[in-house]
PDB file of C-alpha atoms in Angstrom:
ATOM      1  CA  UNK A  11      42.170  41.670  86.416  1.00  0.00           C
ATOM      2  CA  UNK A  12      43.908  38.644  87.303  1.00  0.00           C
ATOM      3  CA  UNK A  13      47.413  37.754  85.833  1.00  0.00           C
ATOM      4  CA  UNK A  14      48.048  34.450  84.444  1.00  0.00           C
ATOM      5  CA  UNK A  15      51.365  32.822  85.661  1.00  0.00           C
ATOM      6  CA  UNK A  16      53.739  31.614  82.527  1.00  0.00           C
ATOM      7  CA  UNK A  17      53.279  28.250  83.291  1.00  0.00           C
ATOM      8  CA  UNK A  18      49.305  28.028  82.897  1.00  0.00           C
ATOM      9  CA  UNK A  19      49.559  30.196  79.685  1.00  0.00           C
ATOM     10  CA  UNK A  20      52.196  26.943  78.448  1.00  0.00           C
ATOM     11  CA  UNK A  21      49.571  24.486  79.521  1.00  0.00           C
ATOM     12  CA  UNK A  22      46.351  26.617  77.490  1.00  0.00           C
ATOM     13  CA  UNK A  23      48.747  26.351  74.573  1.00  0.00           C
ATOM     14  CA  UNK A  24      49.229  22.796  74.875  1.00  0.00           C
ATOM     15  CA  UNK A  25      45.588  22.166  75.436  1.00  0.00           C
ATOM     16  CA  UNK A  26      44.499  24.390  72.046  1.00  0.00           C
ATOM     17  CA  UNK A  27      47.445  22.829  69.975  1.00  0.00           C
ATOM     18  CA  UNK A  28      45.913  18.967  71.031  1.00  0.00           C
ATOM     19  CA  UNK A  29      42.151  19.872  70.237  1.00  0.00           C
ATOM     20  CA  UNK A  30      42.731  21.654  66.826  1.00  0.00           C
ATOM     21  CA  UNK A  31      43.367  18.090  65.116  1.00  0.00           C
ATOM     22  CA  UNK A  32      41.072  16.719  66.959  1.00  0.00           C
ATOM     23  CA  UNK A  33      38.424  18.870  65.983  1.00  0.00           C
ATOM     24  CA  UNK A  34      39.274  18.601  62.317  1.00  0.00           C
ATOM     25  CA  UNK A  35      38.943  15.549  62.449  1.00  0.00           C
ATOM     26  CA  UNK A  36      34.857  15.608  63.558  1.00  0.00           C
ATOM     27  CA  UNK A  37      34.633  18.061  60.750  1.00  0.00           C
ATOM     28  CA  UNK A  38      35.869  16.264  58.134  1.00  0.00           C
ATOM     29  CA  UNK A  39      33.824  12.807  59.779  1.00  0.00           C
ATOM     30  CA  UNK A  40      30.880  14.514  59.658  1.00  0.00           C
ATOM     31  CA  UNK A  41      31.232  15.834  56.230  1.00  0.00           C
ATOM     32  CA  UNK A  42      32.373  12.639  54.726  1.00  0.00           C
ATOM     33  CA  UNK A  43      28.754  11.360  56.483  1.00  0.00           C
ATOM     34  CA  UNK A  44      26.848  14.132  54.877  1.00  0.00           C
ATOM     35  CA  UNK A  45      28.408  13.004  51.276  1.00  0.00           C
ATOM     36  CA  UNK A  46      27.484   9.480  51.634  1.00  0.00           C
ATOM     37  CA  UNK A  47      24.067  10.407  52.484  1.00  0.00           C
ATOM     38  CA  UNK A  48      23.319  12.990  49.445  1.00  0.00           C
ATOM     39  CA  UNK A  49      24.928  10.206  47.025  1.00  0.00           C
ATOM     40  CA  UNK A  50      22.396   7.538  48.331  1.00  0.00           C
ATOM     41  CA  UNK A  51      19.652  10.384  47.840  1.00  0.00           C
ATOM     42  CA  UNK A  52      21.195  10.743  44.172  1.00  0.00           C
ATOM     43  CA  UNK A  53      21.092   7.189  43.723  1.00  0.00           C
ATOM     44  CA  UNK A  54      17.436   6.496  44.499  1.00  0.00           C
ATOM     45  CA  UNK A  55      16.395   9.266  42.777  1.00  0.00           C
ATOM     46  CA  UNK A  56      18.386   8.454  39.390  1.00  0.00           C
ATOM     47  CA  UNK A  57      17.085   4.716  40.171  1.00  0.00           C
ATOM     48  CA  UNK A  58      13.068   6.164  40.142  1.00  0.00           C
ATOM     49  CA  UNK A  59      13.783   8.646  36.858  1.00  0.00           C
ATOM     50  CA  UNK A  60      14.933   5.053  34.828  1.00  0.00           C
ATOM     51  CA  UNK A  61      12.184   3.082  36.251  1.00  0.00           C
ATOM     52  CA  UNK A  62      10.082   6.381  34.795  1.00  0.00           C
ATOM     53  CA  UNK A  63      11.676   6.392  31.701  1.00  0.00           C
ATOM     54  CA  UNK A  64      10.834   2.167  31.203  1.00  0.00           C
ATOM     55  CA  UNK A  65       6.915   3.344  31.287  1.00  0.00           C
ATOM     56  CA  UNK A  66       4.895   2.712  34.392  1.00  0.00           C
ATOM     57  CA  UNK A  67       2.895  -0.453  34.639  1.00  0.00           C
ATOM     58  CA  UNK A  68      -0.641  -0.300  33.363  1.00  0.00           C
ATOM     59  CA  UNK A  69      -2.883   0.657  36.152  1.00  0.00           C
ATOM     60  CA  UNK A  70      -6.444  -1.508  37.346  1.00  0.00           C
ATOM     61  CA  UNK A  71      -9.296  -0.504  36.491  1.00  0.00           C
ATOM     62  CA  UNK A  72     -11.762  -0.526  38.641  1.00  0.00           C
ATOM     63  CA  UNK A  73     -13.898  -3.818  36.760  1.00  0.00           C
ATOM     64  CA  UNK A  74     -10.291  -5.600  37.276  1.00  0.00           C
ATOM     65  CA  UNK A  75      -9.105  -5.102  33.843  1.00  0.00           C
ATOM     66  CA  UNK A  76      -6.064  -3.450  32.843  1.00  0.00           C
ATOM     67  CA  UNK A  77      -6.000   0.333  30.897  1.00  0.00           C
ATOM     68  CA  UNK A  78      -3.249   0.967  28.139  1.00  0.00           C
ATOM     69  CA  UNK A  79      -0.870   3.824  28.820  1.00  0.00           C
ATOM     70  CA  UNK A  80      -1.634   6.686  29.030  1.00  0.00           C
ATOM     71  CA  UNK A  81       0.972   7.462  26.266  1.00  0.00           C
ATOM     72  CA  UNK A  82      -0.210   4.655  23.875  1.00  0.00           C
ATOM     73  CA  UNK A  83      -3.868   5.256  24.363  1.00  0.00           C
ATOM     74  CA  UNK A  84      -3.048   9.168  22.794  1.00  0.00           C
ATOM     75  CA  UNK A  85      -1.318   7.504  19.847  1.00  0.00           C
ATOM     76  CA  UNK A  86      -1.727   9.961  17.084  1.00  0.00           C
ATOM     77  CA  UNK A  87      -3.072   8.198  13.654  1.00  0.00           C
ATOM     78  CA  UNK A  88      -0.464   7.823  10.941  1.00  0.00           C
ATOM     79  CA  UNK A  89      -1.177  10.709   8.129  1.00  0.00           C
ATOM     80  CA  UNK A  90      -2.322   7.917   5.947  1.00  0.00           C
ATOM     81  CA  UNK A  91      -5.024   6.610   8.257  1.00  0.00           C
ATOM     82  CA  UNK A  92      -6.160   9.947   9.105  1.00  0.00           C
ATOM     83  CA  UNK A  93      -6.474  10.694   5.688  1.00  0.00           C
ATOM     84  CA  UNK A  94      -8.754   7.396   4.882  1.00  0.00           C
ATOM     85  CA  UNK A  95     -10.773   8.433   8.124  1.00  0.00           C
ATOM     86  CA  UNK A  96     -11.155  11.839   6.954  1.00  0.00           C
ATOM     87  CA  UNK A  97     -12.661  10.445   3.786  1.00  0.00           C
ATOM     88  CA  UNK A  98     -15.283   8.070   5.898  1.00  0.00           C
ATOM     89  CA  UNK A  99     -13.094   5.106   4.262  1.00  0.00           C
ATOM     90  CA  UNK A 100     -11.308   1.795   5.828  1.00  0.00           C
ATOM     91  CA  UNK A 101      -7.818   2.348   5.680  1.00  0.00           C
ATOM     92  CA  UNK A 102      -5.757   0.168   3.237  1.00  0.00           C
ATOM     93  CA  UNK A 103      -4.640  -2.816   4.671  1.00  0.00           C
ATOM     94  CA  UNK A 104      -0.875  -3.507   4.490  1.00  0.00           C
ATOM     95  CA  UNK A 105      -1.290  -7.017   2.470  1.00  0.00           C
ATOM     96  CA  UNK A 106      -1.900  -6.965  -0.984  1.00  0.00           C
ATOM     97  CA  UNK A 107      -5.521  -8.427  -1.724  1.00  0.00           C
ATOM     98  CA  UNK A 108      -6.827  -9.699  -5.301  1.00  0.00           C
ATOM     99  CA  UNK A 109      -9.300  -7.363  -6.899  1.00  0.00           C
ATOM    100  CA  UNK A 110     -12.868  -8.109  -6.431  1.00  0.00           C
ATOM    101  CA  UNK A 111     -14.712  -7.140 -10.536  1.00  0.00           C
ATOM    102  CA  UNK A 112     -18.605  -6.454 -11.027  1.00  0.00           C
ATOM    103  CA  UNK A 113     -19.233  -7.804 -14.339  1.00  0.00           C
ATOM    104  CA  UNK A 114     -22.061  -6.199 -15.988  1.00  0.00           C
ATOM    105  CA  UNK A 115     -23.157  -7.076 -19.855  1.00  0.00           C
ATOM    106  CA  UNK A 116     -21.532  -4.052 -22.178  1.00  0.00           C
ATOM    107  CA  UNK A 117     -25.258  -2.717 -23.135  1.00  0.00           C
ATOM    108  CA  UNK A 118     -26.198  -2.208 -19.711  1.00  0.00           C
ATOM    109  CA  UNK A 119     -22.793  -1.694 -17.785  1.00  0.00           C
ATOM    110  CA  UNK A 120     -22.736   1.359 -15.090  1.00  0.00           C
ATOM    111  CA  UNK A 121     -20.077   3.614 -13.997  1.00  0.00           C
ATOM    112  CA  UNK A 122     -18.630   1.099 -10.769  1.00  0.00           C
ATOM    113  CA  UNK A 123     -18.698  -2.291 -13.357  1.00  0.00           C
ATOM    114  CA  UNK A 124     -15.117  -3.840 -13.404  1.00  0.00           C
ATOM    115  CA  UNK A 125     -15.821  -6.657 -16.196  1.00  0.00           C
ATOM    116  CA  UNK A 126     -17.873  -6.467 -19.167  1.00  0.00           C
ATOM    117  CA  UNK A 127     -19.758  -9.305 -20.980  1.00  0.00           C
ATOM    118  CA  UNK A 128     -19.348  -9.300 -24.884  1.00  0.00           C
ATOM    119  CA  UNK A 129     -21.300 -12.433 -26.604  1.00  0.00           C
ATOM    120  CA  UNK A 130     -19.329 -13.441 -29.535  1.00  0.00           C
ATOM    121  CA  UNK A 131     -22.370 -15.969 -30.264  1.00  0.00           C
ATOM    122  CA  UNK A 132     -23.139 -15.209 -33.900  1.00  0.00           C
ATOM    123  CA  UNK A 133     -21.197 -11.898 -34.667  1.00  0.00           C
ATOM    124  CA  UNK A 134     -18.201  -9.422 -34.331  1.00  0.00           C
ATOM    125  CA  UNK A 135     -18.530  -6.460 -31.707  1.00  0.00           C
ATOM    126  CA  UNK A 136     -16.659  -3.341 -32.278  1.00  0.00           C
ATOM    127  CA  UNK A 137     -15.956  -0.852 -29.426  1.00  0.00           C
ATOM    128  CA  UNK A 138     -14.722   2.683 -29.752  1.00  0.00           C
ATOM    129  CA  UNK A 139     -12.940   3.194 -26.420  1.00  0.00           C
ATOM    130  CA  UNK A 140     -12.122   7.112 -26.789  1.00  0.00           C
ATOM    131  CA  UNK A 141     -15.918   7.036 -26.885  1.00  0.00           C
ATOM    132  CA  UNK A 142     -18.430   6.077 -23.728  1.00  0.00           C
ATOM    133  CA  UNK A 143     -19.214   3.312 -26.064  1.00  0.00           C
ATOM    134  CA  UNK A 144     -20.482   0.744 -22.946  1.00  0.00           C
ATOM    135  CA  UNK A 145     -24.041   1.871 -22.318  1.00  0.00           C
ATOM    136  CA  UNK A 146     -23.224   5.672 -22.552  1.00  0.00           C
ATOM    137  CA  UNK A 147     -20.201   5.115 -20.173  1.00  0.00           C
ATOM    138  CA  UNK A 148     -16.248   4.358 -20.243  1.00  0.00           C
ATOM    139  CA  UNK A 149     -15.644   0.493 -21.061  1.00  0.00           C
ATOM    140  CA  UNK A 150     -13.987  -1.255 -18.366  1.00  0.00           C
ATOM    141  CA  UNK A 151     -10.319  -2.471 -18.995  1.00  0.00           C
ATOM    142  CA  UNK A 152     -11.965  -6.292 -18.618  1.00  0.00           C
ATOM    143  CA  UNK A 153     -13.415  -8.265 -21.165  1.00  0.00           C
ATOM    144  CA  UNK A 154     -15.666 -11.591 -20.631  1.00  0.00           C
ATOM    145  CA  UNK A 155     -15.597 -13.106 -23.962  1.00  0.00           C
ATOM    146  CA  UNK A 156     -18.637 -15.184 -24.935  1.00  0.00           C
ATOM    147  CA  UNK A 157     -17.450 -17.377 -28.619  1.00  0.00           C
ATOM    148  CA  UNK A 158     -19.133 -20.202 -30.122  1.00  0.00           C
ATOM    149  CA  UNK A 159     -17.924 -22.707 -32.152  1.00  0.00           C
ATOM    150  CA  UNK A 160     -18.148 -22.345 -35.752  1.00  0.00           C
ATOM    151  CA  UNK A 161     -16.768 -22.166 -39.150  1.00  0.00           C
ATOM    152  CA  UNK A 162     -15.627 -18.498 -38.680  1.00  0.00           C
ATOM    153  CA  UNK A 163     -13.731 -17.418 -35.359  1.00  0.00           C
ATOM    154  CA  UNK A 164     -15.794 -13.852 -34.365  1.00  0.00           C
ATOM    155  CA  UNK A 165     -13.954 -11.047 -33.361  1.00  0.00           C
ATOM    156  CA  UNK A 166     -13.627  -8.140 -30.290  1.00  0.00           C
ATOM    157  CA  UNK A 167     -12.639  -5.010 -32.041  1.00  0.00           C
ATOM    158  CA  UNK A 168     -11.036  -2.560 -29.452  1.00  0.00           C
ATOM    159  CA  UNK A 169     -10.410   0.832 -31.480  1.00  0.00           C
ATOM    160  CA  UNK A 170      -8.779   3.979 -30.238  1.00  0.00           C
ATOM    161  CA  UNK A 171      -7.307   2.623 -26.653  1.00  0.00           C
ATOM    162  CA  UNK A 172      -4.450   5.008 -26.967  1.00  0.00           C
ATOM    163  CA  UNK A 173      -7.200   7.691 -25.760  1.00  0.00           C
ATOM    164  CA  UNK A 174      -9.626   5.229 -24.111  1.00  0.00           C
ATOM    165  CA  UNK A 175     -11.804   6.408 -21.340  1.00  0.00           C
ATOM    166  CA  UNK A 176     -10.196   4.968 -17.872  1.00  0.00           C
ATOM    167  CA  UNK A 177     -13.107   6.610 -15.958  1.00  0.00           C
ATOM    168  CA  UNK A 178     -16.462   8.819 -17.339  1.00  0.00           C
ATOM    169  CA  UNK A 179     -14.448  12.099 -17.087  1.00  0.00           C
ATOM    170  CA  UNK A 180     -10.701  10.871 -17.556  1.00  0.00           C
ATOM    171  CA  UNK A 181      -9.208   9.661 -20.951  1.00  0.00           C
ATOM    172  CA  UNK A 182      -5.590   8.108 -21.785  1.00  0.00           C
ATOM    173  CA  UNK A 183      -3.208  10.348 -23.060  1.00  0.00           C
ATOM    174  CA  UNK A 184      -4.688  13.790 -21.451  1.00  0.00           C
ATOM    175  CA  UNK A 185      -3.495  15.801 -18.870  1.00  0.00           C
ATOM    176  CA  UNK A 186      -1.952  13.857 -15.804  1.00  0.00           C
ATOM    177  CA  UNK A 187      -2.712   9.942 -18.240  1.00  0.00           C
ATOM    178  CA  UNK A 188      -0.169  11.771 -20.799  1.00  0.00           C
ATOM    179  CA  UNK A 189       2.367   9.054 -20.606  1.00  0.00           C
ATOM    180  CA  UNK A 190       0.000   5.966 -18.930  1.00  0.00           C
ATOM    181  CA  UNK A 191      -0.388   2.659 -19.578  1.00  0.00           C
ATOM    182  CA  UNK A 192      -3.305   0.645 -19.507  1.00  0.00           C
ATOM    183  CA  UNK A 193      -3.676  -3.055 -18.888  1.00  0.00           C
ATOM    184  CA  UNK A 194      -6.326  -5.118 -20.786  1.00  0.00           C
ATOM    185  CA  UNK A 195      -7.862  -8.311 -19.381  1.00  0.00           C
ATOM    186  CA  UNK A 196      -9.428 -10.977 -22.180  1.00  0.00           C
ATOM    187  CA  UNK A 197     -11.337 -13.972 -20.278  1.00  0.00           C
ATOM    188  CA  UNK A 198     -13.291 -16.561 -22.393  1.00  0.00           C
ATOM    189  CA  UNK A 199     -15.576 -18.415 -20.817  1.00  0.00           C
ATOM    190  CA  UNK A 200     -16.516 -20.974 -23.499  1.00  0.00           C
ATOM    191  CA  UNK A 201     -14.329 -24.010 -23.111  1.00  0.00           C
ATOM    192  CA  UNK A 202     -15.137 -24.914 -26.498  1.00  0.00           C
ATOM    193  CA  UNK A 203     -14.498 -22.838 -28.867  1.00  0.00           C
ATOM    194  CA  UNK A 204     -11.669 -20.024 -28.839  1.00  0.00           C
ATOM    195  CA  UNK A 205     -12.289 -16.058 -29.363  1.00  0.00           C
ATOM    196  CA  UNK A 206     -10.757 -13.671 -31.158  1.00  0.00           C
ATOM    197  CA  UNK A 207      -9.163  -9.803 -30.427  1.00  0.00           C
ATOM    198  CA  UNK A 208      -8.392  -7.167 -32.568  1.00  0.00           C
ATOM    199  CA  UNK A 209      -6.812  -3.403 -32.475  1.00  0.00           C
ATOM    200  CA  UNK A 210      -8.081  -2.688 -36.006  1.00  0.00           C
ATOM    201  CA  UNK A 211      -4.811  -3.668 -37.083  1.00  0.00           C
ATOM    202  CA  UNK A 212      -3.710  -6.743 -35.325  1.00  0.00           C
ATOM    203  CA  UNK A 213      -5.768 -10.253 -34.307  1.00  0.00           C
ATOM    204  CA  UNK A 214      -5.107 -12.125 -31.504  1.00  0.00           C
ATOM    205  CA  UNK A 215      -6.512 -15.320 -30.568  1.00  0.00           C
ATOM    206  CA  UNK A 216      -7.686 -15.974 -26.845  1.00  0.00           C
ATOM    207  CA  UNK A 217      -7.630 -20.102 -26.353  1.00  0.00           C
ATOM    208  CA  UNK A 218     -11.135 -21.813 -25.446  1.00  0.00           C
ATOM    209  CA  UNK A 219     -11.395 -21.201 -21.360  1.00  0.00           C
ATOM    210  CA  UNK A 220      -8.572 -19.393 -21.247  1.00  0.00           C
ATOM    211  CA  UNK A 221      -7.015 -15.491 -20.736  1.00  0.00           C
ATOM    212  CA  UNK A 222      -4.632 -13.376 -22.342  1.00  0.00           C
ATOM    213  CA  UNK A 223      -3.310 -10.061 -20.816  1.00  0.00           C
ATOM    214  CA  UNK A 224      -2.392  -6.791 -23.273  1.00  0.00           C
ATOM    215  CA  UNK A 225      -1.475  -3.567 -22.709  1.00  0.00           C
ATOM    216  CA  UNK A 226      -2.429  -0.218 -24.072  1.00  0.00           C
ATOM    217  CA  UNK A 227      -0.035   3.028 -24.004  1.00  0.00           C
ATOM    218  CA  UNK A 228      -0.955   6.386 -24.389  1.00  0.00           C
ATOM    219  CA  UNK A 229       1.521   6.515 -26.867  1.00  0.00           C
ATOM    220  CA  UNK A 230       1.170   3.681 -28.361  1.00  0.00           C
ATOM    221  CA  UNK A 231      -0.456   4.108 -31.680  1.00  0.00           C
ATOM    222  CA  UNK A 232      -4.022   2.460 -30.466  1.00  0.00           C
ATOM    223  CA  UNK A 233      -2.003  -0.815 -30.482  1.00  0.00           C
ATOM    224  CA  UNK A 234      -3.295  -3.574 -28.230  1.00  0.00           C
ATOM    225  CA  UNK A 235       0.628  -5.246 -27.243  1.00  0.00           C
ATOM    226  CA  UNK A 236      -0.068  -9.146 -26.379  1.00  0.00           C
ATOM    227  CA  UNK A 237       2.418 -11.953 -25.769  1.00  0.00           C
ATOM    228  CA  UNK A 238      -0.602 -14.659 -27.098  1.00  0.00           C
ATOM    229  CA  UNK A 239       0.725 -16.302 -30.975  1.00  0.00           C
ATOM    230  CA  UNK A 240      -2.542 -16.969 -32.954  1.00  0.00           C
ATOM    231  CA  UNK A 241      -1.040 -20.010 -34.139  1.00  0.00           C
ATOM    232  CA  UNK A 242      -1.084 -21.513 -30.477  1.00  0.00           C
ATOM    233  CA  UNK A 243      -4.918 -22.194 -30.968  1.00  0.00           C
ATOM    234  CA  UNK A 244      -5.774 -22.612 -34.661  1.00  0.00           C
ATOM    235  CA  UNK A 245      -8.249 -25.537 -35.065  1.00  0.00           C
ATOM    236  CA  UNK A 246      -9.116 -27.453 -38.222  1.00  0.00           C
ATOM    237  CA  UNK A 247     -11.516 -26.307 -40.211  1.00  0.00           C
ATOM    238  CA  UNK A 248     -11.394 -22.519 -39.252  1.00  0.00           C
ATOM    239  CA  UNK A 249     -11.065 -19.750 -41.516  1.00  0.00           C
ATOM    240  CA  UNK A 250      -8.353 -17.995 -40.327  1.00  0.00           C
ATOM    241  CA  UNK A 251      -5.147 -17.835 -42.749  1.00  0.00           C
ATOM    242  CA  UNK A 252      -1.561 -17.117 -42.215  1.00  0.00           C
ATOM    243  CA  UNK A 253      -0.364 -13.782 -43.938  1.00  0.00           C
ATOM    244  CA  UNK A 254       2.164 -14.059 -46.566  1.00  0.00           C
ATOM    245  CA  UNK A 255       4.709 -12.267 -43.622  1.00  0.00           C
ATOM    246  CA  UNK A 256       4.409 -14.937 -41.550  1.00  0.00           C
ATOM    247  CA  UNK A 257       4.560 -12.948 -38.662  1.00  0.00           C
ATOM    248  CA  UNK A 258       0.392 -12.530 -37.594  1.00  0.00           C
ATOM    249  CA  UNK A 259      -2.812 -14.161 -37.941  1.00  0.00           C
ATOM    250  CA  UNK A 260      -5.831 -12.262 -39.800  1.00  0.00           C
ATOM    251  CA  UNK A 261      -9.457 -13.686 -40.110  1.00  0.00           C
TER     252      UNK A 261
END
């Protein structure tokens, strides 16, 4: 084995003690390089997860027109519609509509009539409303009042509309109607001569062509409450009197 003069181990040392920086310094070169490349990678790749997240662009079909999402297109119905479809019926539309009445004559009215026809022609017409007194079935909330002009103003008598049947098999005041309320529609259709509506206890006077509204309560005593005065529509030569209150109009 060959031995190495002082002088050439002085010049190894020299050479080692000039590389070592250099070579740290390619180290550290090439891993600043490998960083910039991963956070480019990083960057596209958080770039395609946002343009993911925004919802990809409807795709072609193949006639040229475009599909919905894939994400819209599974849309769950709302519980409401689902309901209405589960029932075979339209679901309800978000505007409020007017309602749409059948009007049927009170002798022959069926269970779906909205309006009944009473003909105050020649005579008074009393209806007992806890009773299916419309044709064998529950009298519809809706009145279509029928008067003609005469010496004596004839009269709709409504009795019992604190338990009045709202459908064939429900009444007012029983079980979940305890505590309802029930409005009452009066329409006459003669422009000439005015009609007349009663509870049994009080009268009240519907104009010639004109409405008035009530309302029945479940607790209310079989009153008929109406915001029409009598005394708004008297005509000369009628027989209806003032009472001696002052405060309502009798026949």
């Amino acid at each position: 084995m060959a031995c190495r003069s002082p002088g050439s181990r002085a010049r190894g040392a020299q050479r080692l003690l000039v590389g070592l920086p250099l070579a740290g310094w390619v180290v550290c070169t090439v891993c600043v390089l490998r960083l910039k490349s991963e956070l480019r990678e990083i960057r596209v790749s958080v770039a395609g997860l946002a343009s993911e997240a925004e919802g990809p662009p409807a795709a072609a079909a193949e006639d040229g027109e475009q599909r919905a999402p894939a994400a819209v297109a599974a849309e769950p119905a709302r519980p409401a519609q689902a309901a209405a479809l589960a029932q075979g019926a339209p679901s309800r539309p978000h505007l409020r509509q007017l309602a749409l009445l059948d009007v049927s004559d009170y002798l022959a009215v069926g269970p779906g009539s909205g309006c009944v026809a009473v003909n105050l022609g020649g005579r008074d017409v009393a209806l007992n409303l806890s009773e299916r007194a419309c044709n064998s079935h529950r009298c519809p909330p809706c009145f279509l009042l029928n008067a003609s002009w005469g010496t004596a103003v004839h009269v709709l008598t409504l009795q019992d509309c604190s338990s009045m049947f709202v459908t064939d098999g429900h009444q007012l005041g029983s079980g979940a109607l305890a505590g309802a309320v029930q409005p009452l529609q009066f329409v006459n259709v003669n422009d000439d001569a005015p009609a007349a509506v009663a509870d049994g206890e009080r009268h009240f006077l519907v104009p010639p062509g004109g409405t008035l509204e009530g309302t029945c309560m479940a607790s209310g005593g079989n009153r008929i409450h109406a915001g029409a005065s009598a005394l708004s529509y008297l005509r000369p030569g009628s027989s209806w009197e003032r009472e001696t209150t002052g405060a309502e109009w009798r026949p």
